Coordinates of C-alpha atoms in Angstrom, one line a residue:
M1 CA -18.1 -18.8 -9.6
I2 CA -18.5 -15.8 -7.2
K3 CA -17.6 -12.5 -8.9
R4 CA -15.2 -10.5 -6.8
K5 CA -15.8 -6.7 -6.4
S6 CA -13.1 -4.4 -7.7
V7 CA -12.2 -1.7 -5.2
I8 CA -9.5 -0.3 -7.4
Q9 CA -9.5 -0.3 -11.2
V10 CA -6.5 1.0 -13.2
K11 CA -7.4 1.3 -16.9
D12 CA -4.8 2.0 -19.6
L13 CA -2.8 4.3 -17.3
V14 CA 0.0 6.2 -18.9
A15 CA 2.4 7.9 -16.4
K16 CA 5.0 10.4 -17.7
Y17 CA 7.6 12.7 -16.2
G18 CA 8.1 15.3 -19.0
D19 CA 8.7 13.4 -22.2
D20 CA 9.7 10.2 -20.4
I21 CA 7.0 7.5 -20.3
I22 CA 7.3 5.5 -17.0
L23 CA 4.2 3.4 -17.3
D24 CA 2.6 2.7 -20.7
R25 CA -1.1 1.8 -20.8
I26 CA -1.2 -0.5 -17.8
S27 CA -4.4 -2.0 -16.5
F28 CA -5.3 -4.1 -13.4
D29 CA -7.9 -4.5 -10.7
V30 CA -7.5 -4.8 -6.9
Y31 CA -10.3 -6.8 -5.3
E32 CA -12.1 -6.2 -2.1
G33 CA -10.4 -7.6 1.0
E34 CA -7.2 -8.8 -0.7
I35 CA -3.6 -8.1 -0.1
F36 CA -2.2 -7.0 -3.4
A37 CA 1.5 -6.3 -4.0
V38 CA 3.2 -4.1 -6.6
L39 CA 6.7 -5.4 -7.4
G40 CA 9.5 -4.5 -9.7
G41 CA 13.2 -3.6 -9.8
S42 CA 14.7 -0.1 -9.4
G43 CA 13.2 2.3 -11.9
S44 CA 10.3 0.1 -12.9
G45 CA 7.6 2.6 -11.8
K46 CA 6.5 1.2 -8.4
S47 CA 6.6 4.6 -6.6
T48 CA 5.2 6.4 -9.6
L49 CA 2.2 4.0 -9.6
L50 CA 1.6 4.5 -5.9
K51 CA 1.5 8.3 -6.3
H52 CA -1.1 7.9 -9.0
L53 CA -3.2 5.5 -6.9
I54 CA -3.3 7.9 -3.9
G55 CA -3.9 11.0 -6.0
L56 CA -0.5 12.7 -5.7
L57 CA 0.0 12.5 -9.4
Q58 CA -2.5 12.8 -12.3
P59 CA -2.4 10.3 -15.2
Y60 CA -1.2 11.6 -18.5
S61 CA -4.0 9.4 -19.8
G62 CA -6.1 6.5 -18.6
Q63 CA -8.1 6.1 -15.3
V64 CA -7.6 5.3 -11.7
I65 CA -11.0 4.4 -10.2
I66 CA -11.2 4.1 -6.4
D67 CA -14.4 2.5 -5.1
G68 CA -16.3 3.6 -8.3
D69 CA -14.9 7.1 -8.6
D70 CA -12.3 8.3 -11.1
I71 CA -9.9 10.3 -8.9
A72 CA -8.5 12.2 -11.9
N73 CA -11.9 13.4 -13.0
C74 CA -13.8 14.6 -9.9
D75 CA -14.4 17.8 -8.1
E76 CA -12.5 18.7 -4.9
K77 CA -15.4 17.6 -2.6
K78 CA -15.5 14.2 -4.2
F79 CA -11.7 13.9 -4.1
Q80 CA -11.6 14.6 -0.4
A81 CA -14.3 12.0 0.1
I82 CA -12.2 9.5 -1.8
L83 CA -9.1 10.3 0.3
R84 CA -11.1 9.5 3.5
K85 CA -11.5 6.0 2.2
I86 CA -7.7 5.4 2.0
G87 CA -4.8 5.3 4.5
V88 CA -1.1 5.3 3.7
L89 CA 1.9 4.0 5.6
Y90 CA 4.8 5.8 4.2
Q91 CA 8.3 4.2 4.1
S92 CA 9.6 6.5 6.8
A93 CA 6.4 6.3 8.8
A94 CA 6.1 10.1 8.4
L95 CA 5.3 10.8 12.1
F96 CA 5.6 14.3 13.4
G97 CA 8.6 14.3 15.7
S98 CA 7.3 17.0 18.0
M99 CA 4.0 15.2 18.7
T100 CA 3.3 12.1 20.8
L101 CA 2.0 9.0 19.2
A102 CA -1.5 9.8 20.5
E103 CA -1.3 13.3 19.0
N104 CA -0.1 11.9 15.6
I105 CA -3.0 9.5 15.4
A106 CA -5.6 12.0 16.7
M107 CA -4.7 14.7 14.1
P108 CA -6.6 13.2 11.1
I109 CA -9.6 12.4 13.4
F110 CA -9.8 16.0 14.6
E111 CA -9.3 17.3 11.1
Y112 CA -12.0 15.2 9.4
T113 CA -14.6 14.6 12.1
D114 CA -16.5 16.5 14.8
L115 CA -16.0 13.9 17.5
P116 CA -15.5 15.2 21.0
K117 CA -12.1 14.8 22.6
I118 CA -13.1 11.8 24.8
S119 CA -14.2 9.9 21.7
V120 CA -11.0 10.7 19.9
D121 CA -9.0 9.6 22.8
N122 CA -10.8 6.3 22.9
L123 CA -10.3 5.8 19.1
V124 CA -6.6 6.6 19.5
K125 CA -6.3 3.9 22.2
M126 CA -8.1 1.4 20.0
K127 CA -5.8 2.1 17.1
L128 CA -2.7 1.7 19.2
D129 CA -4.1 -1.5 20.7
L130 CA -4.6 -2.9 17.1
V131 CA -0.8 -2.5 16.4
H132 CA 0.3 -3.7 19.8
L133 CA 1.4 -0.2 21.1
D134 CA -1.0 0.1 24.0
G135 CA 0.7 2.1 26.7
Y136 CA 2.8 4.2 24.3
E137 CA 0.3 7.0 23.8
N138 CA 2.6 9.6 25.4
H139 CA 5.9 8.6 23.7
L140 CA 7.5 10.7 21.1
P141 CA 8.7 9.0 17.8
S142 CA 12.3 9.5 18.9
E143 CA 11.7 7.4 22.0
I144 CA 10.6 4.2 20.2
S145 CA 12.3 1.7 17.8
G146 CA 12.1 1.7 14.0
G147 CA 9.6 -1.2 14.0
M148 CA 7.4 0.6 16.5
K149 CA 7.5 3.7 14.4
K150 CA 6.2 1.7 11.5
R151 CA 3.4 0.3 13.6
A152 CA 2.5 3.8 14.9
G153 CA 2.4 5.0 11.3
L154 CA 0.1 2.2 10.5
A155 CA -2.2 3.1 13.5
R156 CA -2.4 6.7 12.1
A157 CA -3.1 5.3 8.6
M158 CA -6.0 3.5 10.1
A159 CA -7.3 6.5 12.1
L160 CA -10.3 7.1 9.9
N161 CA -11.2 3.4 9.4
P162 CA -10.1 3.4 5.7
K163 CA -11.5 0.9 3.2
I164 CA -8.1 0.7 1.6
L165 CA -4.6 0.8 3.1
F166 CA -1.4 1.5 1.1
F167 CA 2.0 0.4 2.3
D168 CA 5.2 2.0 0.8
E169 CA 8.1 -0.4 1.3
P170 CA 6.8 -1.4 4.9
S171 CA 9.9 -3.6 5.6
A172 CA 12.5 -1.0 4.6
G173 CA 15.1 -0.5 7.3
L174 CA 13.8 -3.3 9.5
D175 CA 15.8 -6.3 10.8
P176 CA 14.4 -9.7 9.7
V177 CA 12.7 -10.5 12.9
T178 CA 10.9 -7.1 13.1
S179 CA 10.0 -7.4 9.4
A180 CA 8.4 -10.8 10.0
E181 CA 6.5 -9.4 13.0
L182 CA 5.1 -6.6 10.8
D183 CA 4.2 -9.1 8.1
N184 CA 2.2 -11.1 10.7
L185 CA 0.5 -7.9 11.8
I186 CA -0.5 -7.0 8.3
V187 CA -2.0 -10.5 7.7
N188 CA -3.9 -10.4 10.9
L189 CA -5.3 -6.9 10.3
N190 CA -6.4 -8.0 6.8
R191 CA -8.0 -11.1 8.2
N192 CA -9.8 -9.4 11.1
L193 CA -10.8 -6.0 9.5
K194 CA -11.2 -7.2 5.9
T195 CA -9.3 -4.1 4.8
T196 CA -8.1 -4.1 1.2
M197 CA -4.3 -3.6 1.2
I198 CA -1.9 -2.6 -1.5
I199 CA 1.8 -3.0 -0.8
I200 CA 4.7 -1.5 -2.8
T201 CA 7.7 -3.6 -2.1
H202 CA 10.6 -5.7 -3.4
E203 CA 11.1 -7.9 -0.3
L204 CA 10.6 -11.4 -1.4
Q205 CA 10.1 -13.0 2.0
S206 CA 7.4 -10.5 2.8
I207 CA 5.7 -11.0 -0.6
F208 CA 5.4 -14.7 0.0
A209 CA 4.3 -14.2 3.6
V210 CA 1.5 -11.7 3.0
A211 CA 0.4 -11.2 -0.7
H212 CA -2.6 -12.9 -2.2
R213 CA -1.8 -11.6 -5.6
V214 CA 0.9 -9.5 -7.3
I215 CA 1.8 -7.6 -10.4
L216 CA 5.4 -7.3 -11.5
L217 CA 6.5 -4.2 -13.3
H218 CA 9.5 -4.1 -15.7
R219 CA 11.4 -1.0 -16.7
S220 CA 12.2 -1.9 -20.3
N221 CA 8.6 -2.4 -21.4
R222 CA 7.1 0.2 -19.0
G223 CA 4.4 -2.2 -17.9
I224 CA 3.2 -5.3 -16.2
I225 CA 5.1 -8.5 -17.2
A226 CA 3.4 -10.9 -14.7
E227 CA 0.3 -11.0 -12.6
G228 CA -1.0 -13.6 -10.2
D229 CA -0.2 -15.7 -7.1
P230 CA 3.5 -15.1 -6.2
Q231 CA 4.2 -18.7 -5.3
Y232 CA 2.7 -19.8 -8.7
L233 CA 4.8 -17.3 -10.6
R234 CA 7.9 -18.4 -8.7
D235 CA 7.4 -22.0 -9.5
H236 CA 5.7 -22.0 -12.9
S237 CA 6.4 -18.8 -14.9
K238 CA 7.9 -19.4 -18.3
N239 CA 9.3 -15.9 -18.4
L240 CA 13.0 -15.8 -17.6
F241 CA 13.0 -12.5 -15.8
V242 CA 10.0 -13.5 -13.7
K243 CA 11.7 -16.7 -12.7
Q244 CA 14.9 -14.8 -11.8
F245 CA 13.0 -12.2 -9.8
F246 CA 10.9 -14.6 -7.7
N247 CA 13.8 -17.0 -7.1
R248 CA 16.4 -14.3 -6.5
L249 CA 18.6 -15.4 -9.3
A250 CA 21.2 -13.3 -11.1
G251 CA 20.5 -12.5 -14.7
D252 CA 20.8 -9.9 -17.5
N253 CA 17.6 -8.1 -16.4
T254 CA 15.9 -8.5 -19.8
V255 CA 12.4 -9.8 -20.6
D256 CA 11.8 -12.9 -22.7

C-alpha cells in the first residue's frame, strides 16, 4: 500500500473562546492532492477550525502542522512562509470593491514577489483564465454576478500558486446551477493542478460532488463523530445523527 503524504496534521487540538471549549482534542490528517471537507451543523466549530488552520486563531493546546511546520510555534518569518503556501476563498469572496479584478489578483503578487509588472499582468491573466473570467480584467466586483465574484476570489486565492486552498462555504448565496458550476471548477482545478483543498461547508450536493473525504463535527461532544468517504458514510454509517445528516433527515440532533 502506498503511504499518502500528510500536508496538514491536526493533533489533539483544543479550541476555546474564554471558558467555552468549542473543539476538544480533535485530530485528523489532510493528504496531499485531496479534496477534504469539514462538515457540521450550526455551532459545531467549523469556522473556528478554519481560523485555526489558517493561523487566525492560536490553539489553546495541541498542534496544527502545515507542510511540516507547526504554525502555532514558529517565528514570524516562518509563519509568513507558511502563509505563502495557502490561499483562502472567503464566503463573501472578500474582493476590494474599488479595485478591478486584475488589481485584486495582482495585489498579493506585488506584495510578496519582486516580479516586474509585465510578468504580474501575465500571471493575472492566467489566473482569470483558470476560473473562466478571461476578458473581465477591468471589471469592478460590483459589475459582475455573485458566482463570478466567487471565481474572482478563487483566482486571487491562487495568485501565489499555493500548495493548499481553503474554501469557506463556497456555495453560500449561489443558485443551484451556479453552485454546480463552481463544484465542477473546483474538481477540475484539483485534478489539473493537484492542489490540496479543504472545504468548510454544509451543502450536501456539493459534498457528494467534490469531496474525496470528510470529517463531521458535532456540537454536543465538541469533536469529530465521523470521518471518511461521504457516500460510504451516507449509506453505511451506524450512527443515527450521521445517517440523518448525510440523508437530510429530520431528527433530535443527538449522537448515538
